[in-house]
PDB file of C-alpha atoms in Angstrom:
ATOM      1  CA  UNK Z   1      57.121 109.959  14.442  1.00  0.00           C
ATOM      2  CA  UNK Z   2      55.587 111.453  17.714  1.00  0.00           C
ATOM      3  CA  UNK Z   3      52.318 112.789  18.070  1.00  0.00           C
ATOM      4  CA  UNK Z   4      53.487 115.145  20.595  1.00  0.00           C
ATOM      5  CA  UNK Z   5      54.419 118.662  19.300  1.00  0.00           C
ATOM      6  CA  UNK Z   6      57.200 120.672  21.177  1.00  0.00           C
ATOM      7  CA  UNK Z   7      57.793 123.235  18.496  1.00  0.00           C
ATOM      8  CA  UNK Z   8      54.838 125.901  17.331  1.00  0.00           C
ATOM      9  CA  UNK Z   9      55.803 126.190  13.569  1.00  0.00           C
ATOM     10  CA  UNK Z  10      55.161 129.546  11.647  1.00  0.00           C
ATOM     11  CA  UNK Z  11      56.235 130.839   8.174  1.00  0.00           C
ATOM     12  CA  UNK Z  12      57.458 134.236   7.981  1.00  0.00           C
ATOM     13  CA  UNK Z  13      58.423 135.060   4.068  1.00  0.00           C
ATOM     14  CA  UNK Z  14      60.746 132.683   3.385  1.00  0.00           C
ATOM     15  CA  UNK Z  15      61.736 131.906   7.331  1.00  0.00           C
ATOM     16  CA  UNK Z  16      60.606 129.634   9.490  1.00  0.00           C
ATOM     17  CA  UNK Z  17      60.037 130.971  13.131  1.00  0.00           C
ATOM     18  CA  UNK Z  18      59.829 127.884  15.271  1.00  0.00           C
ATOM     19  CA  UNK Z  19      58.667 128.897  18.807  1.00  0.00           C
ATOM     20  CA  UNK Z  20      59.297 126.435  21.714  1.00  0.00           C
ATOM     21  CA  UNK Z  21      55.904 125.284  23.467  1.00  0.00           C
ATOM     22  CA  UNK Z  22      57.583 124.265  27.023  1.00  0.00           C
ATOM     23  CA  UNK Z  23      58.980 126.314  29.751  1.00  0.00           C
ATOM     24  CA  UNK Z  24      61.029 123.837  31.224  1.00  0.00           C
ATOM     25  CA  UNK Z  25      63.579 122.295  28.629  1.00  0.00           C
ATOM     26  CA  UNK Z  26      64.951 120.008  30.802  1.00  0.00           C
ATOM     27  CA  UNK Z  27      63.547 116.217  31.104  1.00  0.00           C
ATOM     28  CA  UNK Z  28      65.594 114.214  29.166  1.00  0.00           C
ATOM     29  CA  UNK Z  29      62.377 112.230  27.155  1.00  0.00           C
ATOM     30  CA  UNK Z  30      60.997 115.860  26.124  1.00  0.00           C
ATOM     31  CA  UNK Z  31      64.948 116.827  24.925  1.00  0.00           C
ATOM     32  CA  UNK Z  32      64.638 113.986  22.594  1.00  0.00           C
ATOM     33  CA  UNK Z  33      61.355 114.715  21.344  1.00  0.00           C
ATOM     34  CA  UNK Z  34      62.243 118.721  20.807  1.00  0.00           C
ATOM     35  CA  UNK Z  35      65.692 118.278  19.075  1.00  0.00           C
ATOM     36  CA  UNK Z  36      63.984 115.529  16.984  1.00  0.00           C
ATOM     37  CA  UNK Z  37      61.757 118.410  15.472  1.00  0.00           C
ATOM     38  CA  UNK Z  38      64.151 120.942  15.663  1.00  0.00           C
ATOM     39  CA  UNK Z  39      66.546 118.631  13.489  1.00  0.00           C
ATOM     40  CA  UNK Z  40      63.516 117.563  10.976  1.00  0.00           C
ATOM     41  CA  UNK Z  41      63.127 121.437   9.686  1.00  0.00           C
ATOM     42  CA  UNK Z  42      66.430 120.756   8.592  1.00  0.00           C
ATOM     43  CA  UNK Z  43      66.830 117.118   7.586  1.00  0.00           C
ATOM     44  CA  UNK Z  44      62.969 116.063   6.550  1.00  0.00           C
ATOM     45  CA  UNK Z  45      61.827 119.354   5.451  1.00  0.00           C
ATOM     46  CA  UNK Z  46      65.255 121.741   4.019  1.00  0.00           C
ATOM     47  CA  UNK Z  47      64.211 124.530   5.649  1.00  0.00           C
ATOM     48  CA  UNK Z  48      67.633 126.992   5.218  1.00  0.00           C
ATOM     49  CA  UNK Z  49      66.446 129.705   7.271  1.00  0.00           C
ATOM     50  CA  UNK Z  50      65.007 129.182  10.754  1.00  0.00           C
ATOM     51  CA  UNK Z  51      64.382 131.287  13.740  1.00  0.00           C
ATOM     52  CA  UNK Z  52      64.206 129.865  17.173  1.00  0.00           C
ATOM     53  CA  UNK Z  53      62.055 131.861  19.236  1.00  0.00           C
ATOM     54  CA  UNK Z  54      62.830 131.050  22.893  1.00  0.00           C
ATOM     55  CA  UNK Z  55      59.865 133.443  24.641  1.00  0.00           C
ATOM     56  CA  UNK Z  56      58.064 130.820  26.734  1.00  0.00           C
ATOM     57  CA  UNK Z  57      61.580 129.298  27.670  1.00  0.00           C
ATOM     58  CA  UNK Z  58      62.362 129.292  31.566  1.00  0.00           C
ATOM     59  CA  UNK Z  59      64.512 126.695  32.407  1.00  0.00           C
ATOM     60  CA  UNK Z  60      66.924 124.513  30.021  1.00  0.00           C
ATOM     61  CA  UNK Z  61      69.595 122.343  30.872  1.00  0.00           C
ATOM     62  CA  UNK Z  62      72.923 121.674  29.514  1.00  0.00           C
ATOM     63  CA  UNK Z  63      71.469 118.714  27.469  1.00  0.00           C
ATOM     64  CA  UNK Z  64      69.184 121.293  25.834  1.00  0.00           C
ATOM     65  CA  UNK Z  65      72.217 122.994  24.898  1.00  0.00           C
ATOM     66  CA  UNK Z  66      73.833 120.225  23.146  1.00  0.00           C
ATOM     67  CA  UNK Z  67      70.789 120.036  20.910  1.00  0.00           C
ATOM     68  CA  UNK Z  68      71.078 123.812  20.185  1.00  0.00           C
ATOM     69  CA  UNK Z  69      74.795 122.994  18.935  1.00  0.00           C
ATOM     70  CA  UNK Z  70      73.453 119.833  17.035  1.00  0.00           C
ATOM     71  CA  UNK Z  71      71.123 121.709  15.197  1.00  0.00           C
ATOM     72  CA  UNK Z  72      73.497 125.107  14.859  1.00  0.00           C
ATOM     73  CA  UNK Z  73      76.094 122.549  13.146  1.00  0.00           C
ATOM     74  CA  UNK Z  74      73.271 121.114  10.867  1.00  0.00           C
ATOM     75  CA  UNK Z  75      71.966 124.829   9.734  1.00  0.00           C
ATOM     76  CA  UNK Z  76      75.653 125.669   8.951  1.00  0.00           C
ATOM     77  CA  UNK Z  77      76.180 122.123   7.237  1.00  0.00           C
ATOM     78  CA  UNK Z  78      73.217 122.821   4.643  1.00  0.00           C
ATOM     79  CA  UNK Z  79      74.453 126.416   4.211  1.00  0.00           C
ATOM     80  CA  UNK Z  80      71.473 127.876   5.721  1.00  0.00           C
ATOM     81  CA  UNK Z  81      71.146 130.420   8.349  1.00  0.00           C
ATOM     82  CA  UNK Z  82      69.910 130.141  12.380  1.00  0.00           C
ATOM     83  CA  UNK Z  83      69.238 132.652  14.978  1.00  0.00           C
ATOM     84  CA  UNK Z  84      67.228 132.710  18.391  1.00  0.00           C
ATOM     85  CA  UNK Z  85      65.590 135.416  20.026  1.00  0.00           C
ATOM     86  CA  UNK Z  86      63.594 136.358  22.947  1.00  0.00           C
ATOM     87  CA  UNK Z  87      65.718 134.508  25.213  1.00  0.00           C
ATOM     88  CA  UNK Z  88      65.014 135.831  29.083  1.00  0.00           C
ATOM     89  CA  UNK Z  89      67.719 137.057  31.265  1.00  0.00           C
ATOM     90  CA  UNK Z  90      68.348 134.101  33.292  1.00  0.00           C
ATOM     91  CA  UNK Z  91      68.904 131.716  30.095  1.00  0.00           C
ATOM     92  CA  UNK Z  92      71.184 134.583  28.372  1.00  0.00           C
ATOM     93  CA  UNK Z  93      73.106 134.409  31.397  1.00  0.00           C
ATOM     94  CA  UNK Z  94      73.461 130.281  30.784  1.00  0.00           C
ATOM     95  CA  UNK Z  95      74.634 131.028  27.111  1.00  0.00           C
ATOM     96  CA  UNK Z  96      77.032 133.618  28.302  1.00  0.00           C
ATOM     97  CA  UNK Z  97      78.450 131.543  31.126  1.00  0.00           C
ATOM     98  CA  UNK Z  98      79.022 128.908  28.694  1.00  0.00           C
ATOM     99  CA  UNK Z  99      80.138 130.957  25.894  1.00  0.00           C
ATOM    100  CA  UNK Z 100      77.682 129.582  23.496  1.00  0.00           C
ATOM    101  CA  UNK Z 101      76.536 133.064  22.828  1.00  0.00           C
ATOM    102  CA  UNK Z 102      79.814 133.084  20.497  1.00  0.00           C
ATOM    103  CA  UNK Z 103      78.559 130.531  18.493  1.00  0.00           C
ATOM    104  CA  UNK Z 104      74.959 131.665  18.415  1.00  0.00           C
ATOM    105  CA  UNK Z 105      73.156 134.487  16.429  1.00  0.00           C
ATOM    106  CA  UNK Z 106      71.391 135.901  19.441  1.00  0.00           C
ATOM    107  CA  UNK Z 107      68.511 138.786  18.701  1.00  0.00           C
ATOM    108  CA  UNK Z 108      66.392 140.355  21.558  1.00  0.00           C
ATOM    109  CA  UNK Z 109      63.076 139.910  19.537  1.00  0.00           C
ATOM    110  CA  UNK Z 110      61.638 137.902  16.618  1.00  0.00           C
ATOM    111  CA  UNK Z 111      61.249 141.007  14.732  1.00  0.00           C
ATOM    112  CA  UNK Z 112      64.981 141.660  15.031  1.00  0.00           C
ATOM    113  CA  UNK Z 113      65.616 138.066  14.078  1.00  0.00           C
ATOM    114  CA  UNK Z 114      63.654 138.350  10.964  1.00  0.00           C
ATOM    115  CA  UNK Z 115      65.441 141.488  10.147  1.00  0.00           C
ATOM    116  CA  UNK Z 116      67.792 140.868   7.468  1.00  0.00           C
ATOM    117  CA  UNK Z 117      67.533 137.066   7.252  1.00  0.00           C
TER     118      UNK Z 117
ATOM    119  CA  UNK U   1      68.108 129.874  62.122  1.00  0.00           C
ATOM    120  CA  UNK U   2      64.501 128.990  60.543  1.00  0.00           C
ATOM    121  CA  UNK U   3      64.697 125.405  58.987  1.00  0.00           C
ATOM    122  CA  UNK U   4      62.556 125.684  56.150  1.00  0.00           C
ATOM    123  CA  UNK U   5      63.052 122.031  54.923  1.00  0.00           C
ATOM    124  CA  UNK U   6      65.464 119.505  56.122  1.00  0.00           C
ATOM    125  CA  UNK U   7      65.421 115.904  54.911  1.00  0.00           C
ATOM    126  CA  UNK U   8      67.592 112.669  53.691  1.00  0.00           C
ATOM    127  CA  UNK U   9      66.234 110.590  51.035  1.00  0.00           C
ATOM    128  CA  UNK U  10      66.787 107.719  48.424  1.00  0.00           C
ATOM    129  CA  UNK U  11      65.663 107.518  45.464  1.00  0.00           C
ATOM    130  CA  UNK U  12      65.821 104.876  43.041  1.00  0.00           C
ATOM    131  CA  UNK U  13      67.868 105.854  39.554  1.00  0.00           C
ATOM    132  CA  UNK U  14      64.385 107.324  37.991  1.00  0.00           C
ATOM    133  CA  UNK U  15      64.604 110.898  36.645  1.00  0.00           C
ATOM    134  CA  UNK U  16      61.124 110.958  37.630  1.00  0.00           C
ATOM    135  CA  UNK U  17      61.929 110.810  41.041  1.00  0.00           C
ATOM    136  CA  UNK U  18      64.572 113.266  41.072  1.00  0.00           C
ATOM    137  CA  UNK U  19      61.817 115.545  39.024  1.00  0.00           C
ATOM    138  CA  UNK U  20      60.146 115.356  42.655  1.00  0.00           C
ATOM    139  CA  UNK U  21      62.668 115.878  44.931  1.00  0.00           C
ATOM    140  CA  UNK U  22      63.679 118.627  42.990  1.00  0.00           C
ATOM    141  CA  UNK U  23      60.310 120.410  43.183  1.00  0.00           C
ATOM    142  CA  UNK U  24      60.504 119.831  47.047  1.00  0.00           C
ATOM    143  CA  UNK U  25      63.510 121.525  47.425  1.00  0.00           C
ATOM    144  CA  UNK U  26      62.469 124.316  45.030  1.00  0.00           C
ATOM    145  CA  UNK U  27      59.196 125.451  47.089  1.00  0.00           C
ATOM    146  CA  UNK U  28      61.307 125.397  50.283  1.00  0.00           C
ATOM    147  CA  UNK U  29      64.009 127.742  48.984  1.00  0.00           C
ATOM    148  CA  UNK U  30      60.716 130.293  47.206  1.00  0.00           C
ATOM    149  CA  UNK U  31      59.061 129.607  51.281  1.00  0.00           C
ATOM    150  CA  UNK U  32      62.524 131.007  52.655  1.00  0.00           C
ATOM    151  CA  UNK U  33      62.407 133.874  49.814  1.00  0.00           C
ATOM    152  CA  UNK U  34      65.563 132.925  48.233  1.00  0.00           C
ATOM    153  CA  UNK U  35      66.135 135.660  44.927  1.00  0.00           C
ATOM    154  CA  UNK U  36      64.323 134.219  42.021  1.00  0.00           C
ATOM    155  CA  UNK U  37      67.725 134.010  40.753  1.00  0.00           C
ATOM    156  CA  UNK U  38      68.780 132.007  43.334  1.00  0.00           C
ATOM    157  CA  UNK U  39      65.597 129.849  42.418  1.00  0.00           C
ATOM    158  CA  UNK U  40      66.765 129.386  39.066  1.00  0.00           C
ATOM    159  CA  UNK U  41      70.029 128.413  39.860  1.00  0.00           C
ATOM    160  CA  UNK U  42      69.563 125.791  42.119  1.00  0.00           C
ATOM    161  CA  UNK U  43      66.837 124.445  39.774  1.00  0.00           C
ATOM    162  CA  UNK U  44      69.589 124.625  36.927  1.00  0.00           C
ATOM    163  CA  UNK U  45      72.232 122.589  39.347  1.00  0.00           C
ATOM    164  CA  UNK U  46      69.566 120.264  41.117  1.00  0.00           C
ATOM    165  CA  UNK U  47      68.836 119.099  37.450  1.00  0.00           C
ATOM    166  CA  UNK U  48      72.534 118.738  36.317  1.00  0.00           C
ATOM    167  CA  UNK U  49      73.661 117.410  40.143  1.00  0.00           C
ATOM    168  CA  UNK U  50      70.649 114.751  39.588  1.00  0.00           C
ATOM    169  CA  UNK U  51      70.735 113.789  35.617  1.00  0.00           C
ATOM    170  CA  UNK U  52      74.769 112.841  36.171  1.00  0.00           C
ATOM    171  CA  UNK U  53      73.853 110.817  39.351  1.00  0.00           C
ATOM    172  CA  UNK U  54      71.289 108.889  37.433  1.00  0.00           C
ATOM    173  CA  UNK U  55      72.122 108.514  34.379  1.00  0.00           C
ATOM    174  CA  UNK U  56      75.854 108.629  34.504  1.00  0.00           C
ATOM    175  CA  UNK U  57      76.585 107.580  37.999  1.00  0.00           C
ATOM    176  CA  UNK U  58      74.502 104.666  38.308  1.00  0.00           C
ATOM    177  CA  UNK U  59      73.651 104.260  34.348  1.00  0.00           C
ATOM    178  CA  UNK U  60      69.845 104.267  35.458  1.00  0.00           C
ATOM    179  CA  UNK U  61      70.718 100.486  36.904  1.00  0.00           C
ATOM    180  CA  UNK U  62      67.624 100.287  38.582  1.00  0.00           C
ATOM    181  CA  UNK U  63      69.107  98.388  41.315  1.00  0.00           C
ATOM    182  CA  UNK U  64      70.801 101.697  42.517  1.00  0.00           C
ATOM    183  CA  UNK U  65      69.948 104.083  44.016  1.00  0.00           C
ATOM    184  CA  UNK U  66      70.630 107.809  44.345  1.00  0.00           C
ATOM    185  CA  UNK U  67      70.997 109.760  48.346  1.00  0.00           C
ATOM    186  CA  UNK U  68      69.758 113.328  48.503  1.00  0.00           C
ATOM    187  CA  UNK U  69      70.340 115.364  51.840  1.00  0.00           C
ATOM    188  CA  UNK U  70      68.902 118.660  51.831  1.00  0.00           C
ATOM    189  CA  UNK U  71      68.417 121.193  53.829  1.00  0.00           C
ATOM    190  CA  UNK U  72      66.525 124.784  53.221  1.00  0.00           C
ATOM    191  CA  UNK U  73      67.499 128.183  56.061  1.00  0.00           C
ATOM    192  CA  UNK U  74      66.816 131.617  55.940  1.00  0.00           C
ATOM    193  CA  UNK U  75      70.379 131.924  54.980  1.00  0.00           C
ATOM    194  CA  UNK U  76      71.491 128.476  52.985  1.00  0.00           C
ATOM    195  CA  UNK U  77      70.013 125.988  51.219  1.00  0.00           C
ATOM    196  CA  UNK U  78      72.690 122.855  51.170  1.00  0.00           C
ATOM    197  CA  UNK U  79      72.282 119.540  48.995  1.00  0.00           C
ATOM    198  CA  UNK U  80      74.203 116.866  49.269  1.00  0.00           C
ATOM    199  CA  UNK U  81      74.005 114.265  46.047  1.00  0.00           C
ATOM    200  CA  UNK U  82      75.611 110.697  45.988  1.00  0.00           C
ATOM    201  CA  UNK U  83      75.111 107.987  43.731  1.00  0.00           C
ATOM    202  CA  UNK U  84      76.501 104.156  43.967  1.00  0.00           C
ATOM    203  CA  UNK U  85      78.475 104.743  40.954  1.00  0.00           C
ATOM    204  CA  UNK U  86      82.580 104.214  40.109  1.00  0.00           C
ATOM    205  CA  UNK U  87      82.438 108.429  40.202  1.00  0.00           C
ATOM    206  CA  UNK U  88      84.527 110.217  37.966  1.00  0.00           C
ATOM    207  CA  UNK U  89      87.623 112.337  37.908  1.00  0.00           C
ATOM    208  CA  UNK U  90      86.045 115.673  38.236  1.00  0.00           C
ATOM    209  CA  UNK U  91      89.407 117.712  37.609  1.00  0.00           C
ATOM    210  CA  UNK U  92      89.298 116.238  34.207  1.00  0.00           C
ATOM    211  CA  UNK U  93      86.207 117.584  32.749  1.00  0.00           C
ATOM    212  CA  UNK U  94      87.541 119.650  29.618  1.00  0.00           C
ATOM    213  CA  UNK U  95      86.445 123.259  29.506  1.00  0.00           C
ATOM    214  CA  UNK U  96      83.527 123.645  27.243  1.00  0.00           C
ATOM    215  CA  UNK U  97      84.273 127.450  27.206  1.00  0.00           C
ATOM    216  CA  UNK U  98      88.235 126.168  25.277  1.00  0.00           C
ATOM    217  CA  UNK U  99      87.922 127.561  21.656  1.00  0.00           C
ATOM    218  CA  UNK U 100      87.565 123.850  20.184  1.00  0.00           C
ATOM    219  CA  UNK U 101      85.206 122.493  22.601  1.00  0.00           C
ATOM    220  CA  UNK U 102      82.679 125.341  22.032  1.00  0.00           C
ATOM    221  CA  UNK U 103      80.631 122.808  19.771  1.00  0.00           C
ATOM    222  CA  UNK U 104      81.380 119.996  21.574  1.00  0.00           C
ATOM    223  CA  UNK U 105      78.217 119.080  24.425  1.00  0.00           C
ATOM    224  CA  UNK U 106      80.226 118.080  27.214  1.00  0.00           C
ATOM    225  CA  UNK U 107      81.228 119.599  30.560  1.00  0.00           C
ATOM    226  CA  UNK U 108      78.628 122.485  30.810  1.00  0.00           C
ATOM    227  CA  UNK U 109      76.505 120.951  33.091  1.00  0.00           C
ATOM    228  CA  UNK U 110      79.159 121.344  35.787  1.00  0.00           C
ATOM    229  CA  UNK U 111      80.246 124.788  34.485  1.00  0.00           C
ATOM    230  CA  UNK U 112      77.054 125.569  35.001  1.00  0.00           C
ATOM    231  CA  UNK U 113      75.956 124.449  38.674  1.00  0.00           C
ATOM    232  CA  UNK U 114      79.776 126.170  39.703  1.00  0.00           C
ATOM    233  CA  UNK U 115      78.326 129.491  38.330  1.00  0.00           C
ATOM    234  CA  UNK U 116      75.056 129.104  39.830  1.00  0.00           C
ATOM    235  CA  UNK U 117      75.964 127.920  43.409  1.00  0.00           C
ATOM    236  CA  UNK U 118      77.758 129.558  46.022  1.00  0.00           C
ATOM    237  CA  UNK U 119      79.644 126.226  46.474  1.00  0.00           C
ATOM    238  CA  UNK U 120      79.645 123.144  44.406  1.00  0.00           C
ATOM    239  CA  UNK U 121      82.267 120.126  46.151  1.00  0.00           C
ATOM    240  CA  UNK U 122      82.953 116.685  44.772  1.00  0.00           C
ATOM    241  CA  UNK U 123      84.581 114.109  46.938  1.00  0.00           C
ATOM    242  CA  UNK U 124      87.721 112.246  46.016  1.00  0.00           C
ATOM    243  CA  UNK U 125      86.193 109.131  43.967  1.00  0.00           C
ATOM    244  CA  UNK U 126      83.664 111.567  42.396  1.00  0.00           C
ATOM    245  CA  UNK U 127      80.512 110.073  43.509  1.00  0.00           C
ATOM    246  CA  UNK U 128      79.234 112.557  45.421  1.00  0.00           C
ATOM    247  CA  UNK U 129      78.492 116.326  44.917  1.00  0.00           C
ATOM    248  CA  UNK U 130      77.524 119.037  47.765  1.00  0.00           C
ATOM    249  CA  UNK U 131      75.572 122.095  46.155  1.00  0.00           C
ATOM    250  CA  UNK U 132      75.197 125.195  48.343  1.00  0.00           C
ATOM    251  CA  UNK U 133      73.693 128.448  47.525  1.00  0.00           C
ATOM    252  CA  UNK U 134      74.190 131.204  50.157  1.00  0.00           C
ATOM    253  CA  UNK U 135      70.833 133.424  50.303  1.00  0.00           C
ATOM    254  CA  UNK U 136      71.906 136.535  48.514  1.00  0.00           C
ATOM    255  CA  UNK U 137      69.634 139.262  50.509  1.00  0.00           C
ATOM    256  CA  UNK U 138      67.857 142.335  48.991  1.00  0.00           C
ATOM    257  CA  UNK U 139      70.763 144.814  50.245  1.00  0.00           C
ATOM    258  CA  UNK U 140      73.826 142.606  48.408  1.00  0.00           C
ATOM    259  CA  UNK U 141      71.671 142.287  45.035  1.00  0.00           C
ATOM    260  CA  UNK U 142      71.439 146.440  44.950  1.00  0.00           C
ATOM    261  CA  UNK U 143      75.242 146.757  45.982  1.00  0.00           C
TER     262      UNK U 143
END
C-alpha cells in the first residue's frame, strides 16, 4: 500500500470523481503508483461509477494510456460506468491521434460528466 | 543560424537521467521560442524516444548505456537517440489505431512521436531513432 496519493478522491451522489494530482503523467514509478489507485476504486473498493477528471493533466505518455485502457476494461468488466473530462487540448489531441477517444467517454467538464451518470 | 543548445551525451540506462536530459533539451527549444505545441511534442517523443531506449533497448542493464545528440536552432531542434540494444523491427509495430488493437497498449508510443515530430527515422537494426521538429513560425500556425 503506498503512502503516496496520486488521485484526489471526491463523492458526487453516487459517483466518484477522482481528480489526478500530477501534471506530468509520465515517469514510469508514478504510472505504477496512479493506475494502482485508479484500479483499487474498482477492485478494493466496487466503485461502479467513476469520473476521471484530467484538469491538472499536462503531459502523459503512452504508458499512461495503457493504464487508462486497463482500468476502462475493468469499469466495463464490473458493469459499471467511466468517463473523463477536462482533458486540455494538447492531451485530446493524444487521444484522438491514437483513437482512444473511440473507446473513451470523453466530456469537456466534470459537470457534464456527472450529467446523466 | 542561432545554436541555442548543441551537445552529445551518455547516459547510463536510468530514466532519471533521461528525466534530465530531457528538461535540457526542453528549455532550449522554449529559449528558441519553439510553439508551445511544439514544446509539448517533443516532450511527448523525448519521453517515448528515451523510455524504449532504456527500458526496452538496453532492459535498464545498467552496464549500458544510452547516446543522446541534440541540437536546438531558431529553425530545428534535432535528437538523435541510440541505445546498445539488439533494436527492433520498427516496420512491425502493429497499428494501435486497427479496430482490435484499440485496447491493446502497444505501439502508441511511436504513433505518437510520428505525429508530434516533423521527422522521426529509425536505422536498419532499430537501435537508433532521429527526432526532428521543424520550428513551426507564428505566420504557418495562422495559415
Amino acid at each position: 500500500m503506498s503512502s503516496t496519493r496520486r488521485l484526489d478522491i471526491e463523492e458526487v451522489g453516487d459517483v466518484t470523481v477522482a481528480k489526478f494530482v500530477d501534471k506530468k503523467i509520465l515517469d514510469e514509478t508514478n504510472i505504477q503508483l496512479i493506475g494502482n489507485q485508479m484500479f483499487g476504486l474498482v477492485d478494493e473498493d466496487g466503485r461502479k461509477k467513476i469520473v476521471l477528471d484530467f484538469s491538472t493533466v499536462e503531459y502523459l505518455s503512452s504508458a499512461a494510456l495503457g493504464k487508462l485502457i486497463t482500468m476502462d476494461k475493468k469499469v466495463k468488466a464490473a458493469r459499471g460506468k467511466l468517463r473523463l473530462c477536462a482533458i486540455r487540448p494538447e492531451i485530446l489531441e493524444v487521444f484522438q491521434i491514437t483513437r482512444l477517444d473511440k473507446i473513451f467517454d470523453i466530456k469537456s467538464t466534470q459537470e457534464q460528466a456527472l450529467d446523466g451518470m | 543560424m542561432p545554436i541555442y543548445e548543441q551537445f552529445e551525451i551518455q547516459i547510463p540506462s536510468d530514466t532519471a537521467e533521461g528525466q534530465a536530459i530531457q528538461e535540457k533539451i526542453i528549455a532550449a527549444m522554449e529559449a528558441a521560442e519553439f510553439s508551445p505545441r511544439d514544446v509539448f511534442g517533443m516532450r511527448l517523443a523525448l519521453e517515448e524516444g528515451l523510455v524504449n531506449a532504456i527500458k526496452h533497448g538496453n532492459r535498464m542493464d545498467p552496464d549500458k548505456r544510452v547516446r543522446i545528440a541534440c541540437t536546438v536552432s531558431d529553425v530545428i531542434a534535432s535528437i538523435e537517440i541510440e541505445d546498445e540494444g539488439p533494436g527492433f523491427d520498427w516496420n512491425d509495430v502493429p497499428d494501435p489505431t486497427a479496430e482490435e488493437n484499440l485496447d491493446r497498449p502497444c505501439g502508441r508510443g511511436i504513433m505518437l512521436m510520428r505525429a508530434f515530430m516533423s521527422k522521426v527515422e529509425y536505422n536498419d537494426s532499430g537501435n537508433k531513432v532521429l527526432l526532428e521538429k521543424l520550428r513551426v513560425t507564428p505566420d504557418e500556425t495562422a495559415s
